[in-house]
mmCIF file of C-alpha atoms in Angstrom:
data_model
loop_
_atom_site.group_PDB
_atom_site.id
_atom_site.type_symbol
_atom_site.label_atom_id
_atom_site.label_comp_id
_atom_site.label_asym_id
_atom_site.label_seq_id
_atom_site.Cartn_x
_atom_site.Cartn_y
_atom_site.Cartn_z
ATOM 1 C CA MET A 935 -88.561 26.011 4.432
ATOM 2 C CA ALA A 936 -86.210 24.108 2.153
ATOM 3 C CA ASP A 937 -82.551 24.049 3.160
ATOM 4 C CA ARG A 938 -80.744 26.100 0.499
ATOM 5 C CA SER A 939 -77.161 27.225 0.143
ATOM 6 C CA GLY A 940 -74.636 28.283 -2.489
ATOM 7 C CA LYS A 941 -76.157 29.330 -5.795
ATOM 8 C CA PHE A 942 -79.689 28.767 -4.428
ATOM 9 C CA ALA A 943 -79.295 30.960 -1.343
ATOM 10 C CA GLY A 944 -81.289 34.168 -0.860
ATOM 11 C CA ASP A 945 -84.616 35.521 0.334
ATOM 12 C CA ASP A 946 -85.598 37.249 -2.932
ATOM 13 C CA PRO A 947 -86.087 35.007 -5.997
ATOM 14 C CA PHE A 948 -85.679 37.944 -8.381
ATOM 15 C CA GLU A 949 -82.234 38.693 -6.985
ATOM 16 C CA ILE A 950 -81.296 35.032 -7.491
ATOM 17 C CA VAL A 951 -82.452 35.331 -11.115
ATOM 18 C CA ARG A 952 -80.330 38.449 -11.561
ATOM 19 C CA ALA A 953 -77.291 36.725 -10.057
ATOM 20 C CA TRP A 954 -77.652 33.728 -12.358
ATOM 21 C CA MET A 955 -78.126 35.981 -15.378
ATOM 22 C CA ALA A 956 -74.986 37.924 -14.457
ATOM 23 C CA GLU A 957 -73.037 34.671 -14.430
ATOM 24 C CA ALA A 958 -74.561 33.669 -17.756
ATOM 25 C CA HIS A 959 -73.455 36.969 -19.328
ATOM 26 C CA GLU A 960 -69.881 35.895 -18.620
ATOM 27 C CA SER A 961 -70.193 32.388 -20.042
ATOM 28 C CA GLU A 962 -72.926 32.166 -22.688
ATOM 29 C CA ILE A 963 -71.791 32.885 -26.242
ATOM 30 C CA ASN A 964 -75.093 34.293 -27.550
ATOM 31 C CA ASP A 965 -78.170 35.866 -25.972
ATOM 32 C CA PRO A 966 -77.807 34.931 -22.282
ATOM 33 C CA ASN A 967 -81.156 36.688 -21.728
ATOM 34 C CA ALA A 968 -83.073 34.450 -24.172
ATOM 35 C CA ILE A 969 -86.221 32.784 -22.865
ATOM 36 C CA ALA A 970 -88.504 30.169 -24.411
ATOM 37 C CA LEU A 971 -91.907 31.825 -23.997
ATOM 38 C CA SER A 972 -95.013 29.637 -23.953
ATOM 39 C CA THR A 973 -98.577 30.791 -24.615
ATOM 40 C CA VAL A 974 -101.837 29.022 -25.557
ATOM 41 C CA ASP A 975 -104.285 29.734 -28.360
ATOM 42 C CA ALA A 976 -108.088 29.850 -28.130
ATOM 43 C CA ASP A 977 -108.250 26.040 -28.315
ATOM 44 C CA GLY A 978 -105.698 25.584 -25.551
ATOM 45 C CA LEU A 979 -102.974 24.456 -27.967
ATOM 46 C CA PRO A 980 -99.561 25.668 -26.743
ATOM 47 C CA ASN A 981 -97.140 27.816 -28.727
ATOM 48 C CA ALA A 982 -93.495 28.389 -27.833
ATOM 49 C CA ARG A 983 -90.818 30.715 -29.235
ATOM 50 C CA MET A 984 -87.601 32.406 -28.174
ATOM 51 C CA VAL A 985 -87.720 36.058 -27.085
ATOM 52 C CA LEU A 986 -85.277 38.270 -25.196
ATOM 53 C CA LEU A 987 -85.941 39.129 -21.561
ATOM 54 C CA LYS A 988 -85.216 42.827 -21.178
ATOM 55 C CA ASP A 989 -85.811 43.532 -17.502
ATOM 56 C CA VAL A 990 -86.070 41.751 -14.165
ATOM 57 C CA GLU A 991 -87.979 44.088 -11.870
ATOM 58 C CA SER A 992 -87.647 43.736 -8.102
ATOM 59 C CA ASP A 993 -88.896 45.766 -5.167
ATOM 60 C CA GLY A 994 -86.259 44.263 -2.885
ATOM 61 C CA GLN A 995 -88.958 42.645 -0.752
ATOM 62 C CA GLY A 996 -89.517 39.485 -2.791
ATOM 63 C CA ASP A 997 -91.909 40.872 -5.388
ATOM 64 C CA GLY A 998 -91.153 41.709 -8.989
ATOM 65 C CA ALA A 999 -91.788 40.851 -12.610
ATOM 66 C CA PHE A 1000 -90.165 39.859 -15.895
ATOM 67 C CA VAL A 1001 -90.478 42.175 -18.914
ATOM 68 C CA PHE A 1002 -90.043 41.599 -22.651
ATOM 69 C CA TYR A 1003 -91.189 43.495 -25.751
ATOM 70 C CA THR A 1004 -93.015 42.540 -28.931
ATOM 71 C CA ASN A 1005 -95.666 43.436 -31.498
ATOM 72 C CA TYR A 1006 -99.064 43.340 -29.792
ATOM 73 C CA GLY A 1007 -100.653 42.087 -33.024
ATOM 74 C CA SER A 1008 -98.328 39.089 -33.253
ATOM 75 C CA GLN A 1009 -99.576 35.619 -32.427
ATOM 76 C CA LYS A 1010 -97.935 35.690 -29.007
ATOM 77 C CA GLY A 1011 -99.267 39.189 -28.334
ATOM 78 C CA ARG A 1012 -102.829 38.188 -29.139
ATOM 79 C CA GLU A 1013 -102.574 35.017 -27.082
ATOM 80 C CA LEU A 1014 -101.101 36.845 -24.103
ATOM 81 C CA ASP A 1015 -103.862 39.447 -24.191
ATOM 82 C CA ALA A 1016 -106.542 36.752 -24.470
ATOM 83 C CA SER A 1017 -105.351 34.434 -21.696
ATOM 84 C CA GLY A 1018 -103.522 36.815 -19.383
ATOM 85 C CA LYS A 1019 -101.115 34.000 -18.529
ATOM 86 C CA ALA A 1020 -97.720 32.755 -19.716
ATOM 87 C CA ALA A 1021 -94.765 30.564 -18.873
ATOM 88 C CA PHE A 1022 -91.125 30.610 -19.875
ATOM 89 C CA VAL A 1023 -87.870 28.786 -19.336
ATOM 90 C CA MET A 1024 -84.302 30.132 -19.439
ATOM 91 C CA HIS A 1025 -81.598 27.542 -20.087
ATOM 92 C CA TRP A 1026 -77.845 28.037 -19.981
ATOM 93 C CA LYS A 1027 -75.747 25.163 -21.307
ATOM 94 C CA SER A 1028 -72.531 26.732 -20.032
ATOM 95 C CA LEU A 1029 -73.834 26.853 -16.441
ATOM 96 C CA ARG A 1030 -75.958 23.700 -16.638
ATOM 97 C CA ARG A 1031 -78.826 25.618 -15.068
ATOM 98 C CA GLN A 1032 -82.340 26.663 -15.940
ATOM 99 C CA ILE A 1033 -85.118 28.811 -14.522
ATOM 100 C CA ARG A 1034 -88.809 28.109 -15.085
ATOM 101 C CA VAL A 1035 -91.481 30.785 -14.555
ATOM 102 C CA ARG A 1036 -95.292 30.731 -14.634
ATOM 103 C CA GLY A 1037 -97.513 33.717 -14.008
ATOM 104 C CA THR A 1038 -100.032 36.333 -15.014
ATOM 105 C CA VAL A 1039 -99.452 38.892 -17.750
ATOM 106 C CA SER A 1040 -100.121 42.610 -18.203
ATOM 107 C CA ARG A 1041 -99.002 45.127 -20.799
ATOM 108 C CA GLU A 1042 -96.107 47.525 -20.298
ATOM 109 C CA ASP A 1043 -97.388 50.268 -22.575
ATOM 110 C CA GLY A 1044 -96.079 53.428 -20.941
ATOM 111 C CA PRO A 1045 -92.849 55.389 -20.443
ATOM 112 C CA ALA A 1046 -90.763 52.242 -19.872
ATOM 113 C CA ALA A 1047 -91.803 50.918 -23.286
ATOM 114 C CA ASP A 1048 -91.056 54.296 -24.894
ATOM 115 C CA GLU A 1049 -87.624 54.384 -23.277
ATOM 116 C CA TYR A 1050 -86.723 50.878 -24.360
ATOM 117 C CA PHE A 1051 -87.927 51.463 -27.928
ATOM 118 C CA ALA A 1052 -85.827 54.635 -28.154
ATOM 119 C CA SER A 1053 -82.756 52.670 -27.013
ATOM 120 C CA ARG A 1054 -82.959 50.271 -29.959
ATOM 121 C CA SER A 1055 -80.981 50.829 -33.141
ATOM 122 C CA LEU A 1056 -82.667 52.932 -35.822
ATOM 123 C CA LYS A 1057 -82.951 49.965 -38.171
ATOM 124 C CA SER A 1058 -84.640 47.913 -35.456
ATOM 125 C CA ARG A 1059 -87.121 50.709 -34.766
ATOM 126 C CA LEU A 1060 -87.938 51.053 -38.451
ATOM 127 C CA GLY A 1061 -88.260 47.288 -38.736
ATOM 128 C CA ALA A 1062 -90.809 47.288 -35.920
ATOM 129 C CA TRP A 1063 -92.933 49.737 -37.917
ATOM 130 C CA ALA A 1064 -92.547 47.760 -41.145
ATOM 131 C CA SER A 1065 -93.270 44.248 -39.926
ATOM 132 C CA ASP A 1066 -96.836 42.989 -39.526
ATOM 133 C CA GLN A 1067 -95.475 40.331 -37.212
ATOM 134 C CA SER A 1068 -96.823 36.773 -37.624
ATOM 135 C CA ALA A 1069 -98.961 37.745 -40.653
ATOM 136 C CA PRO A 1070 -98.312 35.994 -44.007
ATOM 137 C CA LEU A 1071 -95.611 37.644 -46.145
ATOM 138 C CA SER A 1072 -95.553 37.372 -49.935
ATOM 139 C CA SER A 1073 -91.769 37.726 -50.246
ATOM 140 C CA ARG A 1074 -88.625 39.055 -48.624
ATOM 141 C CA ALA A 1075 -88.575 41.782 -51.260
ATOM 142 C CA ALA A 1076 -91.994 42.975 -50.096
ATOM 143 C CA LEU A 1077 -90.682 43.370 -46.547
ATOM 144 C CA VAL A 1078 -87.583 45.249 -47.733
ATOM 145 C CA ALA A 1079 -89.831 47.561 -49.757
ATOM 146 C CA GLU A 1080 -91.980 48.247 -46.696
ATOM 147 C CA VAL A 1081 -88.877 49.075 -44.646
ATOM 148 C CA ALA A 1082 -87.826 51.555 -47.350
ATOM 149 C CA LYS A 1083 -91.283 53.128 -47.310
ATOM 150 C CA VAL A 1084 -91.267 53.444 -43.528
ATOM 151 C CA THR A 1085 -87.753 54.901 -43.599
ATOM 152 C CA ALA A 1086 -88.949 57.638 -45.953
ATOM 153 C CA THR A 1087 -92.000 58.509 -43.864
ATOM 154 C CA LYS A 1088 -90.835 58.045 -40.267
ATOM 155 C CA GLY A 1089 -87.440 59.726 -40.484
ATOM 156 C CA THR A 1090 -84.462 59.167 -38.213
ATOM 157 C CA ASN A 1091 -86.269 59.258 -34.861
ATOM 158 C CA PRO A 1092 -89.469 57.213 -35.160
ATOM 159 C CA LYS A 1093 -91.715 57.033 -32.119
ATOM 160 C CA ARG A 1094 -92.849 53.729 -30.676
ATOM 161 C CA PRO A 1095 -95.669 52.217 -32.760
ATOM 162 C CA PRO A 1096 -99.033 51.989 -30.982
ATOM 163 C CA PHE A 1097 -99.066 48.264 -31.789
ATOM 164 C CA TRP A 1098 -95.673 47.581 -30.190
ATOM 165 C CA GLY A 1099 -94.733 47.461 -26.524
ATOM 166 C CA GLY A 1100 -93.970 45.335 -23.524
ATOM 167 C CA PHE A 1101 -95.477 42.534 -21.502
ATOM 168 C CA ARG A 1102 -94.849 42.071 -17.806
ATOM 169 C CA ILE A 1103 -95.061 38.580 -16.322
ATOM 170 C CA SER A 1104 -95.846 38.590 -12.596
ATOM 171 C CA PRO A 1105 -94.853 35.115 -11.418
ATOM 172 C CA VAL A 1106 -96.790 32.810 -9.137
ATOM 173 C CA GLU A 1107 -94.121 30.134 -9.573
ATOM 174 C CA ILE A 1108 -90.348 30.264 -10.129
ATOM 175 C CA GLU A 1109 -88.237 27.126 -10.254
ATOM 176 C CA PHE A 1110 -84.451 27.121 -10.054
ATOM 177 C CA TRP A 1111 -82.768 24.008 -11.513
ATOM 178 C CA ALA A 1112 -79.100 23.065 -11.486
ATOM 179 C CA ASP A 1113 -77.408 19.993 -12.885
ATOM 180 C CA GLY A 1114 -76.437 17.282 -10.402
ATOM 181 C CA ASP A 1115 -74.253 14.184 -10.602
ATOM 182 C CA PHE A 1116 -75.908 11.005 -11.915
ATOM 183 C CA ARG A 1117 -78.951 13.073 -12.975
ATOM 184 C CA LEU A 1118 -79.742 13.799 -9.336
ATOM 185 C CA HIS A 1119 -80.442 17.415 -10.179
ATOM 186 C CA ASN A 1120 -81.150 20.172 -7.638
ATOM 187 C CA ARG A 1121 -84.542 21.854 -7.917
ATOM 188 C CA PHE A 1122 -86.116 24.539 -5.735
ATOM 189 C CA ARG A 1123 -89.623 25.817 -6.440
ATOM 190 C CA TRP A 1124 -90.839 29.178 -5.159
ATOM 191 C CA SER A 1125 -94.656 29.410 -5.310
ATOM 192 C CA ARG A 1126 -97.393 31.770 -4.149
ATOM 193 C CA LEU A 1127 -101.109 32.254 -4.801
ATOM 194 C CA GLY A 1128 -100.842 35.953 -5.666
ATOM 195 C CA ARG A 1129 -98.454 38.924 -5.570
ATOM 196 C CA SER A 1130 -99.462 39.842 -2.006
ATOM 197 C CA ASP A 1131 -98.910 36.320 -0.706
ATOM 198 C CA PRO A 1132 -95.640 35.074 0.799
ATOM 199 C CA TRP A 1133 -93.450 32.681 -1.143
ATOM 200 C CA GLU A 1134 -93.363 29.018 -0.226
ATOM 201 C CA ILE A 1135 -90.139 27.195 -1.104
ATOM 202 C CA ASP A 1136 -89.929 23.472 -1.751
ATOM 203 C CA ARG A 1137 -87.064 21.252 -2.783
ATOM 204 C CA LEU A 1138 -88.294 18.982 -5.599
ATOM 205 C CA ASN A 1139 -87.224 15.534 -6.668
ATOM 206 C CA PRO A 1140 -85.097 15.612 -9.832
#
């Protein structure tokens, strides 16, 4: 097993992620939970975009998952459903660190999704109903008009749309990267074949 200490120490990669995120919340100006999510289309051409990571699940025994929410009909939603796989990177300039994740994907379409949707501001919930995410839009005015229509029909406590919910990424690989002097960066990769398999940890060349 790789010799790790300091910020890399720990036996549960999800707890290390949480610790790094907690530090980032103190130092990053905007969206310390932002991730660059990568998917592939039917031709294998990659797509990437920024989304907000909303939960880091952990069972305390080294297993867990990463959860974010979106419109299932969006381009990323369709590509995630089709491939069942995704990757993302979190990068914090203030900490000079990043985390890379690769894994399999499943929907979070139950009570957790309902609870998170209910926690959002009313305008955000109405916007989720109004936006046909990733589809062509004739004008900004058309979107504003749709929001007004939804506001009139859905009221002040709209339920979660059936086309909107979460995705859970169960990682098979997590890499922790921290800046090093003279570009001799520190990298530790946690990898496993499946969720029931133990993690293997390797120190990587920068």
